[in-house]
Coordinates of N, CA and C in Angstrom, one line a residue:
M1 N 28.3 -14.2 1.2 CA 27.3 -14.4 2.4 C 27.0 -15.4 1.8
N2 N 26.6 -16.9 3.1 CA 25.8 -18.1 3.4 C 24.4 -18.4 2.4
A3 N 24.4 -19.3 1.6 CA 22.9 -19.7 1.6 C 22.1 -19.8 2.2
P4 N 21.0 -18.9 2.3 CA 20.0 -19.3 3.0 C 19.5 -20.3 3.5
D5 N 19.8 -21.0 4.3 CA 19.2 -22.1 4.6 C 17.7 -22.3 4.8
I6 N 17.3 -23.1 3.4 CA 15.6 -23.0 3.2 C 14.6 -23.8 4.2
K7 N 15.0 -24.5 4.9 CA 14.3 -25.2 6.4 C 13.4 -24.2 7.2
T8 N 14.9 -23.5 7.5 CA 14.5 -22.8 8.5 C 14.0 -21.1 7.5
V9 N 13.9 -20.9 6.8 CA 13.4 -20.1 5.7 C 12.0 -21.0 5.6
K10 N 11.8 -21.5 5.2 CA 10.3 -22.0 5.6 C 9.5 -22.3 6.9
F11 N 10.3 -22.0 7.6 CA 9.4 -22.5 9.3 C 8.7 -20.6 9.7
V12 N 10.0 -20.1 9.3 CA 9.8 -18.2 9.9 C 8.7 -17.8 9.2
R13 N 8.4 -18.0 7.7 CA 7.4 -17.8 7.2 C 5.8 -17.8 7.3
T14 N 6.5 -19.5 7.6 CA 5.2 -20.5 8.4 C 4.4 -19.6 9.1
I15 N 5.5 -19.7 9.8 CA 4.9 -17.9 11.9 C 5.2 -17.1 11.2
F16 N 5.4 -16.5 10.3 CA 4.6 -15.4 9.5 C 3.1 -15.5 8.9
F17 N 2.1 -16.1 8.2 CA 1.2 -17.0 7.7 C 0.3 -17.0 8.9
A18 N 1.4 -17.7 9.8 CA 0.3 -17.9 11.1 C 0.1 -16.5 12.4
V19 N 0.6 -15.8 12.9 CA 0.4 -14.8 12.5 C -0.5 -13.6 12.0
A20 N -0.2 -13.8 10.6 CA -1.0 -12.6 9.5 C -2.6 -13.8 10.1
F21 N -2.6 -14.7 10.1 CA -3.8 -15.4 10.5 C -4.5 -15.6 11.9
I22 N -3.7 -15.6 12.8 CA -4.6 -15.1 13.9 C -4.6 -13.5 13.7
F23 N -3.5 -12.3 13.4 CA -4.2 -11.2 13.5 C -5.4 -10.7 12.9
L24 N -5.6 -11.5 11.8 CA -7.5 -11.5 10.7 C -8.0 -11.9 11.4
M25 N -8.1 -12.9 12.2 CA -9.4 -13.4 13.1 C -9.2 -12.2 14.4
N26 N -8.7 -11.6 15.4 CA -8.1 -11.4 16.4 C -9.5 -9.6 15.8
E27 N -8.8 -9.6 14.2 CA -9.9 -7.9 13.7 C -11.1 -8.4 13.7
I28 N -11.8 -9.8 13.6 CA -12.6 -10.0 13.2 C -13.6 -9.9 15.1
F29 N -12.6 -10.4 15.8 CA -14.0 -10.9 16.6 C -12.7 -10.1 18.0
Q30 N -12.3 -9.0 17.2 CA -12.0 -8.2 18.3 C -11.3 -8.5 19.8
I31 N -9.8 -9.0 19.7 CA -9.8 -8.7 20.7 C -8.7 -7.8 21.2
H32 N -8.9 -7.0 21.7 CA -7.8 -6.2 21.5 C -6.2 -6.1 21.9
L33 N -6.1 -6.6 22.9 CA -4.9 -6.7 23.2 C -3.8 -7.2 21.8
L34 N -3.9 -8.5 21.7 CA -3.8 -9.2 20.8 C -3.4 -8.1 19.8
L35 N -4.5 -6.9 19.1 CA -4.7 -6.0 17.9 C -3.7 -5.2 18.1
Y36 N -3.1 -5.0 19.0 CA -2.4 -3.7 19.7 C -1.0 -4.6 19.6
L37 N -1.1 -5.8 19.8 CA 0.8 -6.9 19.4 C 1.2 -7.0 18.5
L38 N -0.2 -7.7 17.6 CA 0.0 -8.6 16.3 C 0.7 -7.7 15.1
G39 N 0.2 -7.0 14.7 CA 0.8 -5.8 13.7 C 2.1 -5.9 13.8
P40 N 3.2 -4.6 14.7 CA 4.2 -4.9 15.2 C 4.6 -5.7 15.1
V41 N 4.5 -7.1 16.0 CA 5.5 -8.4 16.1 C 5.3 -8.9 14.8
L42 N 4.3 -8.6 13.2 CA 4.7 -9.4 12.2 C 5.6 -8.7 11.5
L43 N 6.1 -7.5 11.8 CA 7.1 -7.0 11.0 C 8.1 -7.5 11.4
I44 N 8.3 -7.5 12.7 CA 9.8 -8.4 13.7 C 9.7 -9.5 13.0
I45 N 9.2 -10.4 12.5 CA 8.8 -11.4 11.9 C 9.8 -11.5 10.8
L46 N 9.0 -10.6 9.3 CA 9.5 -10.0 8.3 C 11.2 -9.9 8.3
M47 N 11.2 -8.7 9.4 CA 12.7 -8.3 9.4 C 13.5 -9.8 9.4
L48 N 13.2 -11.0 10.4 CA 14.0 -12.3 10.0 C 13.7 -13.0 9.5
L49 N 13.0 -12.3 9.3 CA 12.7 -13.8 7.2 C 13.3 -13.5 6.2
Y50 N 13.2 -12.1 6.5 CA 14.5 -11.4 5.4 C 15.9 -11.6 5.9
Y51 N 15.6 -11.6 7.1 CA 17.7 -11.5 7.7 C 17.8 -12.9 6.9
L52 N 17.1 -14.2 7.7 CA 17.4 -15.5 6.9 C 17.3 -16.2 6.0
S53 N 16.7 -15.2 4.7 CA 16.5 -15.5 2.7 C 17.2 -14.3 2.5
S54 N 17.9 -13.5 2.7 CA 18.3 -12.8 1.3 C 19.8 -13.4 1.4
V55 N 20.0 -13.0 -0.1 CA 21.7 -13.3 0.1 C 22.7 -11.9 -0.4
K56 N 21.8 -10.8 -0.2 CA 23.1 -9.5 0.2 C 22.0 -8.7 0.5
R57 N 21.5 -8.5 2.4 CA 21.3 -7.7 2.9 C 21.6 -6.2 2.6
N58 N 19.9 -6.1 2.6 CA 20.1 -3.9 2.2 C 19.5 -3.2 3.7
L59 N 20.5 -2.7 4.0 CA 20.4 -1.9 5.3 C 19.2 -1.1 5.0
I60 N 18.7 -0.8 3.5 CA 17.6 1.0 4.0 C 16.5 -0.5 3.6
Y61 N 16.1 -1.8 3.6 CA 14.9 -2.7 3.6 C 14.9 -2.2 5.5
F62 N 15.9 -2.8 5.5 CA 16.2 -3.2 7.0 C 15.4 -1.7 8.0
L63 N 16.4 -0.9 7.4 CA 15.2 0.9 7.8 C 13.7 1.4 7.5
A64 N 12.9 1.0 6.0 CA 12.1 0.9 5.8 C 11.1 0.0 7.0
L65 N 11.2 -1.5 7.6 CA 10.6 -1.8 8.3 C 11.1 -1.1 9.8
C66 N 11.7 -0.9 10.4 CA 12.3 0.5 11.4 C 11.4 1.0 11.3
C67 N 11.4 2.2 10.0 CA 10.5 3.4 10.3 C 8.9 3.1 10.3
S68 N 8.4 1.7 9.9 CA 7.3 1.1 9.6 C 6.8 0.3 10.9
F69 N 7.6 -0.4 11.5 CA 7.4 -0.4 13.0 C 7.1 0.8 14.0
I70 N 8.0 2.0 14.2 CA 7.0 3.2 14.7 C 5.7 3.2 14.2
A71 N 5.5 3.7 13.0 CA 4.3 4.2 12.4 C 3.4 3.6 13.5
N72 N 3.5 2.2 13.4 CA 2.6 1.4 13.6 C 2.1 1.9 15.6
I73 N 3.0 1.5 15.8 CA 3.2 1.6 17.6 C 2.4 3.6 17.4
F74 N 2.8 4.4 16.5 CA 2.1 5.6 17.2 C 0.9 5.4 16.0
F75 N 0.7 5.0 15.7 CA -0.9 4.6 15.4 C -2.2 3.7 15.9
L76 N -1.6 3.2 16.8 CA -2.3 2.0 17.9 C -3.0 3.8 19.1
E77 N -4.2 3.0 18.6 CA -4.7 4.0 19.9 C -4.6 4.2 20.6
M78 N -3.9 3.0 21.2 CA -3.4 2.9 23.3 C -2.1 3.9 23.4
V79 N -1.8 4.5 22.2 CA -0.8 5.5 21.9 C -1.1 6.9 22.2
H80 N -1.0 7.5 23.1 CA -2.0 8.8 22.9 C -0.9 10.0 23.0
Q81 N -0.1 9.8 21.6 CA 0.8 11.0 20.2 C 0.2 11.3 19.9
P82 N 1.0 12.3 19.2 CA 0.3 13.0 18.1 C 0.6 12.4 16.5
L83 N -0.4 12.0 15.8 CA -1.0 10.9 14.8 C 0.1 11.7 13.5
V84 N -0.1 12.8 13.5 CA 1.2 13.4 12.8 C 2.9 12.6 13.0
Y85 N 2.8 12.4 14.2 CA 4.4 11.6 14.5 C 4.2 10.1 14.0
G86 N 3.4 9.4 14.2 CA 3.1 7.9 12.6 C 3.4 8.2 11.4
L87 N 2.9 9.6 11.0 CA 2.6 9.8 9.8 C 4.2 10.4 9.1
V88 N 5.0 10.9 9.8 CA 6.7 11.0 9.7 C 7.4 9.8 9.3
A89 N 7.2 9.0 10.8 CA 7.9 7.5 10.7 C 7.2 6.5 9.3
Y90 N 5.8 6.7 8.5 CA 5.5 6.2 7.5 C 6.1 6.9 6.5
L91 N 6.4 8.0 6.7 CA 6.6 8.9 5.1 C 8.2 8.5 4.9
I92 N 9.0 8.3 6.2 CA 10.6 8.0 5.8 C 10.3 6.5 5.1
Y93 N 9.3 5.8 5.8 CA 9.0 4.1 5.4 C 8.4 4.6 3.7
R94 N 7.9 4.7 3.2 CA 7.8 5.0 1.9 C 8.5 5.8 1.4
L95 N 9.6 6.3 1.3 CA 10.3 7.7 0.6 C 12.1 5.8 0.5
A96 N 11.8 5.0 1.9 CA 12.9 4.1 2.0 C 12.4 3.3 0.7
T97 N 11.1 2.7 0.4 CA 10.9 2.0 -0.2 C 11.2 2.0 -1.9
I98 N 11.0 3.4 -2.7 CA 10.8 3.8 -2.8 C 12.1 4.1 -3.9
V99 N 13.3 4.2 -2.8 CA 14.8 4.7 -3.0 C 15.1 2.8 -3.8
L100 N 14.6 1.8 -2.5 CA 14.8 0.4 -2.7 C 13.7 -0.8 -4.3
V101 N 12.7 0.2 -5.0 CA 12.3 0.1 -6.7 C 12.7 0.6 -7.2
Y102 N 13.7 2.0 -7.0 CA 14.3 2.5 -8.3 C 15.4 2.0 -8.2
R103 N 16.1 1.3 -7.0 CA 17.1 0.6 -7.8 C 16.7 -0.8 -8.6
A104 N 16.3 -1.3 -8.3 CA 15.3 -2.3 -8.6 C 15.2 -2.4 -10.4
I105 N 14.8 -1.4 -10.4 CA 14.0 -1.9 -11.6 C 14.7 -1.1 -13.1
K106 N 14.1 -1.6 -14.1 CA 14.7 -1.1 -15.6 C 14.4 0.0 -16.1
S107 N 13.4 0.5 -16.5 CA 12.3 1.1 -16.7 C 12.3 2.4 -16.2
K108 N 13.1 3.7 -16.3 CA 12.7 4.3 -15.6 C 12.7 5.8 -16.3
Q109 N 12.1 5.6 -17.4 CA 12.4 7.0 -18.3 C 11.1 8.2 -17.8
L110 N 11.3 9.3 -17.7 CA 10.1 10.2 -17.2 C 8.7 10.1 -17.3
M111 N 9.2 9.6 -18.7 CA 7.5 9.7 -19.3 C 6.6 8.4 -18.6
H112 N 7.3 7.7 -19.0 CA 6.4 6.2 -18.9 C 5.9 6.1 -16.9
L113 N 7.0 7.4 -16.7 CA 6.0 7.4 -14.8 C 5.3 7.8 -15.1
T114 N 5.4 9.6 -15.4 CA 4.7 10.0 -15.3 C 3.2 10.1 -15.3
I115 N 3.0 8.8 -16.8 CA 1.7 8.4 -17.6 C 1.4 7.4 -16.4
A116 N 2.7 6.7 -15.7 CA 1.7 5.8 -15.1 C 1.3 6.1 -13.7
T117 N 2.0 7.4 -13.1 CA 1.6 8.1 -11.9 C 0.4 8.5 -11.3
L118 N -0.1 9.2 -13.0 CA -0.9 9.8 -12.4 C -2.6 9.9 -12.1
P119 N -2.9 7.8 -12.7 CA -3.9 7.5 -12.0 C -4.0 7.8 -10.6
F120 N -3.1 7.2 -9.8 CA -2.8 7.0 -8.7 C -2.4 8.1 -7.8
L121 N -2.1 9.1 -8.5 CA -2.4 10.5 -7.8 C -3.3 11.1 -7.8
C122 N -4.7 10.8 -9.1 CA -6.0 11.5 -9.0 C -6.3 10.6 -7.9
L123 N -6.2 9.9 -7.3 CA -7.1 8.7 -6.5 C -6.7 9.6 -5.1
V124 N -5.4 9.5 -4.9 CA -5.0 10.1 -4.2 C -5.8 11.5 -3.6
L125 N -5.6 12.3 -4.8 CA -6.4 14.3 -4.3 C -7.3 14.0 -4.8
Y126 N -7.9 13.2 -4.6 CA -9.5 12.9 -4.4 C -9.5 12.5 -2.8
L127 N -9.1 11.4 -2.4 CA -8.9 10.7 -0.3 C -8.6 12.1 0.1
I128 N -7.6 13.3 -0.1 CA -7.6 14.3 0.2 C -8.4 15.3 0.6
N129 N -8.9 15.1 -0.8 CA -10.1 16.4 -1.2 C -11.1 15.5 0.1
L130 N -11.3 14.8 -0.3 CA -12.5 14.5 0.7 C -12.1 14.6 2.3
T131 N -10.9 14.5 3.2 CA -10.6 14.3 4.5 C -10.0 15.6 5.2
Q132 N -10.0 15.7 4.0 CA -8.6 17.7 4.4 C -8.5 18.9 5.8
E133 N -10.4 18.2 5.8 CA -11.3 18.7 7.1 C -11.2 18.4 7.9
A134 N -11.0 17.1 8.7 CA -11.2 15.8 9.8 C -9.2 16.1 9.8
L135 N -8.0 16.1 8.6 CA -6.4 16.0 8.7 C -5.7 16.8 9.3
G136 N -6.5 17.9 9.8 CA -5.9 18.7 10.4 C -4.6 19.0 10.4
E137 N -3.9 19.1 11.3 CA -1.9 18.9 11.7 C -1.3 18.0 10.5
S138 N -2.2 16.5 10.2 CA -1.8 16.3 9.6 C -1.6 16.3 8.5
L139 N -2.6 17.0 7.5 CA -2.7 17.2 6.4 C -1.8 16.7 5.3
Y140 N -0.6 17.4 5.7 CA 0.2 17.8 5.1 C 1.4 16.8 4.7
P141 N 1.5 15.6 6.0 CA 2.2 14.9 6.0 C 1.6 13.8 4.7
S142 N 0.4 13.9 5.1 CA -0.6 13.1 4.7 C -1.2 13.5 3.0
I143 N 0.0 14.1 2.9 CA -0.5 14.8 1.3 C 0.7 14.3 1.0
I144 N 2.1 14.1 0.9 CA 2.8 13.5 1.0 C 3.5 12.1 0.6
I145 N 2.9 11.8 1.9 CA 2.3 10.1 1.7 C 2.0 9.6 0.5
G146 N 0.5 11.0 0.5 CA -0.2 10.0 -0.8 C 0.6 10.4 -2.0
V147 N 2.0 11.0 -2.6 CA 2.0 11.8 -3.2 C 3.5 11.4 -3.8
L148 N 4.1 10.1 -2.4 CA 5.6 9.2 -2.2 C 4.1 7.7 -3.2
T149 N 3.3 7.6 -2.4 CA 2.3 6.1 -2.9 C 2.0 6.2 -4.1
S150 N 1.7 7.4 -4.7 CA 1.5 7.4 -6.1 C 2.7 6.7 -7.0
I151 N 4.0 7.7 -6.7 CA 5.1 7.3 -7.7 C 5.5 5.8 -7.3
L152 N 5.2 5.4 -6.2 CA 5.7 4.2 -6.2 C 4.4 3.5 -7.0
G153 N 3.6 4.1 -7.6 CA 2.5 3.0 -8.1 C 3.0 2.8 -9.4
G154 N 3.5 4.3 -9.5 CA 4.1 4.7 -11.4 C 4.9 4.4 -11.1
F155 N 6.0 4.1 -10.4 CA 7.2 3.0 -10.9 C 6.6 1.1 -10.9
S156 N 5.9 0.6 -10.5 CA 5.7 -0.6 -10.4 C 4.7 -0.6 -11.4
L157 N 4.1 0.1 -12.0 CA 3.0 0.1 -13.4 C 3.6 -0.4 -14.1
S158 N 4.4 0.9 -14.8 CA 5.5 1.0 -15.4 C 7.2 0.2 -16.2
S159 N 7.1 -0.5 -14.4 CA 7.6 -1.5 -14.5 C 7.1 -2.9 -15.4
Y160 N 5.7 -2.6 -14.5 CA 5.3 -4.3 -15.4 C 4.5 -4.3 -17.1
I161 N 4.6 -3.0 -17.1 CA 4.3 -3.1 -18.3 C 5.0 -2.8 -19.3
F162 N 6.3 -2.6 -19.1 CA 7.5 -2.2 -19.9 C 7.9 -3.7 -20.2
D163 N 8.1 -4.7 -18.5 CA 9.1 -5.4 -18.3 C 8.3 -6.3 -17.6
D164 N 7.5 -7.2 -18.2 CA 6.5 -7.8 -17.3 C 7.2 -9.5 -17.2
N165 N 7.2 -8.9 -15.7 CA 8.5 -11.0 -15.0 C 7.6 -11.4 -13.9
K166 N 8.3 -12.0 -13.3 CA 8.0 -12.1 -11.7 C 7.6 -11.9 -10.7
K167 N 9.0 -10.9 -11.2 CA 9.6 -10.4 -10.1 C 9.1 -8.4 -10.1
N168 N 8.4 -8.2 -11.5 CA 7.6 -7.0 -11.4 C 6.5 -7.5 -11.3
S169 N 5.9 -8.7 -10.7 CA 4.4 -8.9 -10.7 C 4.1 -8.7 -9.3
W170 N 5.1 -9.4 -8.5 CA 5.6 -9.2 -7.2 C 5.6 -7.9 -6.4
L171 N 5.9 -6.9 -8.1 CA 5.8 -5.7 -8.1 C 4.9 -4.9 -7.5
I172 N 3.9 -5.1 -8.7 CA 3.0 -4.4 -8.8 C 1.6 -4.2 -7.8
I173 N 1.2 -6.5 -7.2 CA 1.1 -7.4 -6.5 C 1.1 -6.3 -5.1
S174 N 1.9 -6.1 -5.4 CA 2.6 -5.6 -3.8 C 2.0 -3.6 -3.5
S175 N 2.2 -3.1 -4.7 CA 1.9 -2.0 -5.2 C 0.8 -1.2 -5.0
L176 N -0.1 -2.0 -5.4 CA -1.4 -1.8 -5.1 C -1.8 -2.1 -4.1
L177 N -1.9 -3.0 -3.2 CA -1.9 -3.0 -2.1 C -1.2 -2.0 -1.4
F178 N -0.6 -1.8 -1.5 CA 0.0 -0.1 -0.5 C -0.9 1.0 -0.9
V179 N -1.5 1.3 -2.4 CA -1.9 2.4 -2.4 C -3.6 2.3 -2.3
V180 N -4.3 1.3 -1.8 CA -5.3 0.7 -1.1 C -5.5 0.3 0.3
Q181 N -4.0 0.2 0.9 CA -4.3 0.4 2.5 C -4.4 2.1 2.3
Y182 N -3.8 2.8 2.1 CA -3.5 4.4 1.9 C -5.1 4.4 2.1
F183 N -5.6 4.3 1.8 CA -6.8 4.1 1.1 C -8.2 4.3 2.3
L184 N -7.8 2.8 2.6 CA -8.5 2.2 3.8 C -8.2 3.1 5.6
F185 N -7.2 3.3 5.7 CA -6.2 3.9 6.4 C -7.3 5.4 6.8
G186 N -6.5 6.2 5.5 CA -7.4 7.8 5.1 C -8.9 7.9 5.5
I187 N -9.7 6.4 4.8 CA -11.1 6.8 4.5 C -11.8 6.1 6.5
Q188 N -10.9 5.3 7.2 CA -11.0 4.3 8.8 C -10.7 5.7 9.5
K189 N -9.7 6.7 9.7 CA -9.5 7.0 10.4 C -10.5 8.6 10.0
F190 N -10.4 9.6 8.9 CA -10.4 10.5 9.3 C -12.0 11.1 8.0
Y191 N -12.4 9.6 7.8 CA -13.5 10.1 6.9 C -15.0 9.2 7.3
L192 N -14.9 7.8 7.0 CA -15.8 7.1 8.2 C -15.5 5.5 8.8
W193 N -15.9 5.8 10.4 CA -15.3 4.5 10.4 C -16.8 3.1 10.3
N194 N -15.7 2.1 9.6 CA -16.6 0.8 9.4 C -15.5 -0.2 9.6
E195 N -15.8 -0.9 11.2 CA -15.2 -2.2 11.4 C -15.2 -3.4 10.3
V196 N -16.4 -3.2 9.1 CA -16.2 -4.4 8.2 C -15.0 -4.4 7.5
F197 N -14.2 -2.3 7.4 CA -13.0 -2.2 6.6 C -12.0 -3.1 7.5
Q198 N -12.3 -3.3 8.7 CA -11.0 -4.1 9.9 C -9.7 -5.1 8.9
P199 N -11.3 -6.1 9.3 CA -10.3 -7.3 7.9 C -9.6 -6.8 7.1
I200 N -9.9 -6.7 6.3 CA -9.7 -6.1 4.6 C -8.4 -5.7 5.6
A201 N -8.4 -4.6 6.4 CA -7.4 -4.1 6.0 C -6.0 -4.4 6.6
S202 N -6.2 -5.7 7.4 CA -5.6 -7.1 8.3 C -4.9 -7.3 7.2
A203 N -5.7 -8.0 6.4 CA -5.1 -8.9 5.6 C -4.3 -8.0 4.3
I204 N -4.8 -6.9 4.0 CA -4.2 -5.8 2.7 C -2.5 -5.7 3.5
Y205 N -2.4 -5.0 4.8 CA -1.4 -5.8 5.6 C -0.4 -6.5 5.3
A206 N -1.1 -8.0 6.0 CA 0.2 -8.4 5.5 C 0.5 -8.7 4.4
I207 N -0.2 -8.7 3.4 CA -0.1 -9.7 2.1 C 0.7 -8.5 1.8
S208 N 0.8 -7.2 1.4 CA 1.2 -6.5 0.4 C 3.1 -6.2 1.2
H209 N 3.5 -6.4 2.4 CA 4.3 -6.5 3.2 C 5.4 -8.0 2.5
Y210 N 4.8 -8.8 2.7 CA 5.1 -9.9 2.2 C 5.5 -9.8 0.8
T211 N 5.0 -9.7 0.0 CA 4.8 -9.4 -1.3 C 6.1 -8.5 -2.0
F212 N 5.9 -7.5 -1.3 CA 7.1 -6.8 -1.3 C 8.8 -7.0 -1.0
Y213 N 8.6 -8.0 0.0 CA 9.6 -8.9 0.8 C 10.0 -9.9 -0.7
K214 N 8.5 -10.5 -1.0 CA 9.2 -11.1 -2.2 C 10.1 -10.6 -4.0
F215 N 9.9 -9.4 -3.7 CA 9.8 -8.9 -5.4 C 11.6 -8.9 -4.7
L216 N 11.6 -8.1 -3.0 CA 13.2 -7.9 -3.4 C 14.1 -9.2 -3.1
I217 N 13.7 -9.7 -2.6 CA 14.2 -11.4 -2.6 C 14.9 -11.6 -4.0
M218 N 13.6 -11.5 -5.2 CA 13.7 -12.0 -6.4 C 14.4 -11.0 -7.1
D219 N 14.8 -9.8 -6.4 CA 16.1 -9.2 -7.7 C 17.6 -9.5 -6.4
E220 N 17.1 -9.9 -5.7 CA 18.3 -9.9 -5.0 C 19.1 -10.9 -5.2
K221 N 18.4 -12.3 -5.3 CA 18.6 -13.2 -6.9 C 19.4 -13.0 -7.7
Q222 N 18.3 -12.3 -8.5 CA 18.7 -12.7 -9.4 C 20.1 -11.6 -10.0
K223 N 20.2 -10.9 -9.9 CA 21.4 -9.6 -9.5 C 23.0 -10.1 -8.9
H224 N 22.5 -11.6 -7.9 CA 23.6 -12.4 -7.2 C 24.1 -13.3 -8.3
L225 N 22.9 -14.2 -9.3 CA 22.8 -15.3 -10.6 C 23.8 -14.1 -11.7
A226 N 24.3 -13.0 -11.7 CA 24.2 -12.5 -13.1 C 26.0 -12.0 -12.3
E227 N 26.0 -11.8 -11.0 CA 27.1 -11.5 -10.5 C 28.8 -12.1 -10.9
K228 N 28.1 -13.8 -10.5 CA 28.2 -15.2 -10.6 C 28.7 -15.2 -12.1
I229 N 27.9 -14.6 -12.6 CA 27.7 -15.3 -13.9 C 28.5 -13.8 -14.8
D230 N 29.6 -14.0 -14.4 CA 29.5 -12.1 -14.5 C 31.7 -12.9 -14.2
T231 N 31.5 -13.0 -12.7 CA 32.6 -14.4 -12.6 C 33.7 -14.8 -12.5
T232 N 33.0 -15.7 -13.6 CA 33.4 -16.8 -14.2 C 33.9 -16.3 -15.6

């Protein structure tokens, strides 16, 4: 595969952050039409950015972003469909990200993973307990997504502790933001709506996706370099 065009990658990356900034400003000033469009548009730009900058394009990541895109559409207030559809799409997205992380990390010992997952799982179970009456038919998908988010956090934390490098730093940042995003979504949708949380959620949404993208790109580059060294 040809090397990425650095200038094009930088240009698309600038567009991503420009749209993310507009997304944040629209959450603050509540321009509803743009609010409905910009979240999904960010994912499309991220797909393009990954396509242009990846040395070994991973179809699982494209699947993950597509599922996240679908989930965002169902989560929009203007879409009058059961929230559970969006949660199922998001569940597939989270499963795909766990597969990507599992393939990329070195530390996979069950004991380390279990210990690292427990703090995240306790927080998730507390949120489920807080919102279970309001969740209704979304209860079981929310529990599964919460458990998967905890496992992702466990993978990230154990990898960061036992193999502290730049790649795992991107991973732990994205995973912690995914956990915070899960909490904010649960609180906003099912417990206590507060408009102050919306700009925070928008910023976390953009940064978490970008940091996970950086983790994948760095992992691909490391593996590509190792393959080149092995063949010489």
